[in-house]
Amino acid sequence: MLKENYNDVEKRIAAACQRAGRKREEVTLIAVSKTKPVEMIQEIYDLGQREFGENKVQELTAKYEVMPQDIQWHLIGHLQTNKVKYIVDKACLIHSVDSLKLAQTISKEAGKKGVVVPVLIEVNVAQEETKFGITTEETISLTEEIAALPNLTVKGLMTIAPYVEDPEENRPVFRKLRQLSVDITDKNINNVSMSVLSMGMTNDYETAIEEGATHVRVGTGIFGERDYSKAE
């Protein structure tokens, strides 16, 4: 079952890349393994997948300890400042930086461990009240402030688009994030690369790829529905 799901997602990514005139290697698939046991993650790992995403710090750190060391762990969920110290040397990329205070904490804890942490600025493009992330209007000034901090580097932007039945409805959201990344690139801010656009999930990742996503976060499409009663 997992193998079929994984192969189907890979096929769809390749097809979306083709439609957009992009190379398959331009898009990184993050298998979102939150609430899933290590046995399932190992099965996907054995198919060649190396990038995995977790929402909770404690879940990521627990899996980090027992899974193969060549896995690239992405923290894609909301990050509280009191949990930063546990994650700075374990996540290959923190997708969810949405305040200067959080960035300052990452900078401080990364300094203590002697690491430089790649981060993405989380933008709430659709301005949903239930979602984290800053407004598009705030993004450039916050990026400039965060980029000035030591021990972290801004690699791009992330958004969580609304859950919609028709993925076409999210096309303007993805387009707006892409345009924002272009605007930031044009400013030539030190320590900012905008090489990553993390957007698109199980229900809309193909549309996101067509609009320029470099990283798509697919959980249910690979692992199946989640049983949140077993979540931490």
Short mmCIF file of C-alpha atoms in Angstrom, two decimals:
data_model
loop_
_atom_site.label_atom_id
_atom_site.label_comp_id
_atom_site.label_asym_id
_atom_site.label_seq_id
_atom_site.Cartn_x
_atom_site.Cartn_y
_atom_site.Cartn_z
CA MET A 1 0.00 0.00 0.00
CA LEU A 2 2.69 2.52 1.02
CA LYS A 3 4.80 1.64 -2.00
CA GLU A 4 1.87 2.18 -4.37
CA ASN A 5 1.04 5.51 -2.72
CA TYR A 6 4.65 6.66 -2.88
CA ASN A 7 5.06 5.68 -6.52
CA ASP A 8 1.79 7.42 -7.39
CA VAL A 9 2.96 10.66 -5.75
CA GLU A 10 6.30 10.42 -7.58
CA LYS A 11 4.46 9.95 -10.87
CA ARG A 12 2.24 12.96 -10.23
CA ILE A 13 5.21 15.14 -9.32
CA ALA A 14 6.99 14.14 -12.51
CA ALA A 15 3.88 14.89 -14.58
CA ALA A 16 3.39 18.30 -12.91
CA CYS A 17 7.05 19.15 -13.58
CA GLN A 18 6.60 18.19 -17.21
CA ARG A 19 3.51 20.38 -17.57
CA ALA A 20 5.41 23.31 -16.06
CA GLY A 21 8.52 22.74 -18.20
CA ARG A 22 10.59 21.97 -15.12
CA LYS A 23 13.05 19.18 -14.30
CA ARG A 24 11.97 16.60 -11.72
CA GLU A 25 15.10 17.33 -9.65
CA GLU A 26 13.94 20.93 -9.15
CA VAL A 27 11.25 19.69 -6.73
CA THR A 28 11.99 18.10 -3.34
CA LEU A 29 9.33 15.78 -1.97
CA ILE A 30 9.02 15.95 1.81
CA ALA A 31 7.21 12.87 3.16
CA VAL A 32 5.25 14.23 6.11
CA SER A 33 5.49 11.50 8.72
CA LYS A 34 3.80 13.20 11.70
CA THR A 35 1.92 10.73 13.95
CA LYS A 36 3.28 7.83 11.87
CA PRO A 37 5.36 5.02 13.43
CA VAL A 38 9.01 4.45 12.56
CA GLU A 39 8.11 1.16 10.81
CA MET A 40 6.14 3.08 8.17
CA ILE A 41 8.86 5.70 7.81
CA GLN A 42 11.43 2.92 7.35
CA GLU A 43 9.32 1.43 4.56
CA ILE A 44 9.31 4.75 2.67
CA TYR A 45 13.02 5.21 3.46
CA ASP A 46 13.71 1.81 1.88
CA LEU A 47 12.11 3.07 -1.35
CA GLY A 48 14.80 5.76 -1.52
CA GLN A 49 13.09 8.68 0.25
CA ARG A 50 15.41 10.75 2.47
CA GLU A 51 13.45 13.95 3.24
CA PHE A 52 10.85 13.68 5.99
CA GLY A 53 8.72 16.32 7.70
CA GLU A 54 7.45 16.50 11.26
CA ASN A 55 5.13 18.98 12.99
CA LYS A 56 6.16 18.49 16.60
CA VAL A 57 9.62 18.93 18.06
CA GLN A 58 9.33 15.97 20.45
CA GLU A 59 8.23 13.66 17.64
CA LEU A 60 11.06 14.76 15.36
CA THR A 61 13.73 14.37 18.04
CA ALA A 62 12.46 10.92 19.07
CA LYS A 63 12.53 9.68 15.46
CA TYR A 64 15.87 11.38 14.82
CA GLU A 65 17.46 9.22 17.51
CA VAL A 66 16.30 5.87 16.11
CA MET A 67 16.11 6.37 12.34
CA PRO A 68 19.02 6.27 9.83
CA GLN A 69 21.34 9.24 10.16
CA ASP A 70 21.19 10.24 6.49
CA ILE A 71 17.54 11.30 6.81
CA GLN A 72 16.97 15.04 6.32
CA TRP A 73 14.38 16.10 8.89
CA HIS A 74 12.24 19.16 8.16
CA LEU A 75 10.34 20.91 10.96
CA ILE A 76 7.17 22.09 9.25
CA GLY A 77 4.87 22.74 12.23
CA HIS A 78 4.56 25.79 14.46
CA LEU A 79 7.65 26.16 16.66
CA GLN A 80 7.48 27.47 20.21
CA THR A 81 10.50 29.37 21.49
CA ASN A 82 10.93 27.03 24.50
CA LYS A 83 11.38 24.05 22.15
CA VAL A 84 14.01 25.64 19.87
CA LYS A 85 17.03 24.33 21.79
CA TYR A 86 16.01 20.72 21.10
CA ILE A 87 15.80 21.15 17.35
CA VAL A 88 18.46 23.55 16.05
CA ASP A 89 21.06 20.84 15.46
CA LYS A 90 18.60 18.21 14.19
CA ALA A 91 16.38 19.89 11.58
CA CYS A 92 17.90 20.44 8.14
CA LEU A 93 15.37 23.24 7.58
CA ILE A 94 12.86 25.02 9.84
CA HIS A 95 9.88 25.96 7.64
CA SER A 96 7.81 27.89 10.17
CA VAL A 97 9.58 31.07 11.30
CA ASP A 98 6.87 33.68 11.76
CA SER A 99 8.27 36.23 14.21
CA LEU A 100 11.47 38.09 15.02
CA LYS A 101 11.33 36.71 18.57
CA LEU A 102 11.37 33.11 17.31
CA ALA A 103 14.22 33.90 14.90
CA GLN A 104 16.23 35.52 17.71
CA THR A 105 15.78 32.39 19.84
CA ILE A 106 16.91 30.17 16.95
CA SER A 107 19.93 32.43 16.45
CA LYS A 108 20.85 32.28 20.14
CA GLU A 109 20.45 28.50 20.51
CA ALA A 110 22.26 27.83 17.21
CA GLY A 111 25.14 29.96 18.48
CA LYS A 112 25.40 27.84 21.61
CA LYS A 113 25.66 24.66 19.51
CA GLY A 114 27.94 26.19 16.88
CA VAL A 115 25.58 25.57 13.97
CA VAL A 116 24.00 27.71 11.26
CA VAL A 117 20.30 26.95 10.87
CA PRO A 118 18.54 27.31 7.49
CA VAL A 119 15.04 28.78 7.94
CA LEU A 120 12.00 29.71 5.88
CA ILE A 121 9.68 32.62 6.64
CA GLU A 122 6.10 31.37 7.03
CA VAL A 123 3.61 33.61 5.21
CA ASN A 124 -0.13 33.37 5.76
CA VAL A 125 -0.91 34.35 2.16
CA ALA A 126 -4.63 33.56 2.40
CA GLN A 127 -4.89 35.41 5.75
CA GLU A 128 -6.72 32.56 7.45
CA GLU A 129 -7.32 33.31 11.13
CA THR A 130 -6.67 29.71 12.15
CA LYS A 131 -3.20 29.59 10.57
CA PHE A 132 0.17 30.83 11.74
CA GLY A 133 2.37 32.99 9.54
CA ILE A 134 2.82 36.68 8.81
CA THR A 135 1.03 38.77 6.21
CA THR A 136 2.52 39.31 2.77
CA GLU A 137 2.87 43.01 3.63
CA GLU A 138 5.09 42.25 6.64
CA THR A 139 7.29 39.71 4.90
CA ILE A 140 10.00 41.88 3.37
CA SER A 141 10.73 43.88 6.54
CA LEU A 142 10.73 40.77 8.74
CA THR A 143 13.04 38.99 6.28
CA GLU A 144 15.49 41.91 6.49
CA GLU A 145 15.44 41.84 10.31
CA ILE A 146 15.89 38.07 10.53
CA ALA A 147 18.65 38.01 7.90
CA ALA A 148 20.76 40.29 10.10
CA LEU A 149 20.90 37.69 12.89
CA PRO A 150 23.94 35.41 13.28
CA ASN A 151 23.82 31.60 13.09
CA LEU A 152 20.85 31.37 10.77
CA THR A 153 20.27 31.86 7.06
CA VAL A 154 17.01 32.65 5.26
CA LYS A 155 16.49 30.16 2.44
CA GLY A 156 13.03 31.13 1.26
CA LEU A 157 9.32 31.21 2.05
CA MET A 158 6.65 28.75 3.17
CA THR A 159 2.87 28.87 3.13
CA ILE A 160 0.02 26.57 4.10
CA ALA A 161 -2.75 27.15 1.59
CA PRO A 162 -6.42 26.73 2.56
CA TYR A 163 -7.92 23.25 2.39
CA VAL A 164 -10.05 23.29 -0.76
CA GLU A 165 -11.85 20.65 -2.83
CA ASP A 166 -10.58 22.14 -6.08
CA PRO A 167 -6.79 22.77 -6.01
CA GLU A 168 -7.22 25.42 -8.73
CA GLU A 169 -8.62 27.69 -6.02
CA ASN A 170 -5.17 27.78 -4.41
CA ARG A 171 -3.33 28.75 -7.59
CA PRO A 172 -3.50 32.51 -6.74
CA VAL A 173 -2.08 31.75 -3.26
CA PHE A 174 0.93 29.94 -4.72
CA ARG A 175 1.38 32.61 -7.38
CA LYS A 176 1.42 35.34 -4.74
CA LEU A 177 4.08 33.56 -2.67
CA ARG A 178 6.21 33.06 -5.77
CA GLN A 179 5.92 36.75 -6.65
CA LEU A 180 6.84 37.69 -3.10
CA SER A 181 10.00 35.58 -3.34
CA VAL A 182 10.90 37.36 -6.59
CA ASP A 183 10.37 40.77 -4.94
CA ILE A 184 12.63 39.76 -2.04
CA THR A 185 15.29 38.40 -4.40
CA ASP A 186 15.31 41.75 -6.23
CA LYS A 187 16.25 43.48 -2.97
CA ASN A 188 19.56 41.58 -2.73
CA ILE A 189 19.42 41.25 1.05
CA ASN A 190 22.56 39.76 2.60
CA ASN A 191 22.11 36.25 4.01
CA VAL A 192 18.87 35.69 2.02
CA SER A 193 18.69 33.35 -0.97
CA MET A 194 14.98 32.67 -1.72
CA SER A 195 15.99 29.35 -3.28
CA VAL A 196 13.18 27.50 -1.47
CA LEU A 197 9.42 27.83 -1.99
CA SER A 198 7.76 25.37 0.37
CA MET A 199 4.14 25.16 -0.74
CA GLY A 200 1.63 22.49 -1.69
CA MET A 201 0.31 19.52 0.29
CA THR A 202 -1.51 16.28 -0.52
CA ASN A 203 -4.57 17.93 -2.08
CA ASP A 204 -2.81 20.64 -4.12
CA TYR A 205 0.90 19.85 -4.58
CA GLU A 206 0.60 19.43 -8.34
CA THR A 207 -0.80 22.95 -8.72
CA ALA A 208 1.93 24.25 -6.39
CA ILE A 209 4.61 22.66 -8.59
CA GLU A 210 3.10 24.30 -11.66
CA GLU A 211 3.41 27.62 -9.82
CA GLY A 212 7.05 27.15 -8.82
CA ALA A 213 7.16 25.14 -5.59
CA THR A 214 10.62 23.74 -4.85
CA HIS A 215 9.46 21.71 -1.82
CA VAL A 216 6.09 19.97 -1.48
CA ARG A 217 4.88 18.48 1.80
CA VAL A 218 2.91 15.27 1.25
CA GLY A 219 1.66 13.23 4.19
CA THR A 220 -1.76 11.67 3.64
CA GLY A 221 -0.98 11.01 -0.04
CA ILE A 222 1.88 8.73 1.03
CA PHE A 223 1.03 7.43 4.50
CA GLY A 224 -2.78 7.46 4.34
CA GLU A 225 -5.17 9.14 6.76
CA ARG A 226 -3.89 9.95 10.24
CA ASP A 227 -5.20 8.63 13.53
CA TYR A 228 -4.83 11.65 15.77
CA SER A 229 -5.89 9.71 18.86
CA LYS A 230 -2.40 8.18 18.79
CA ALA A 231 -0.65 11.52 18.33
CA GLU A 232 1.32 13.09 21.14
#
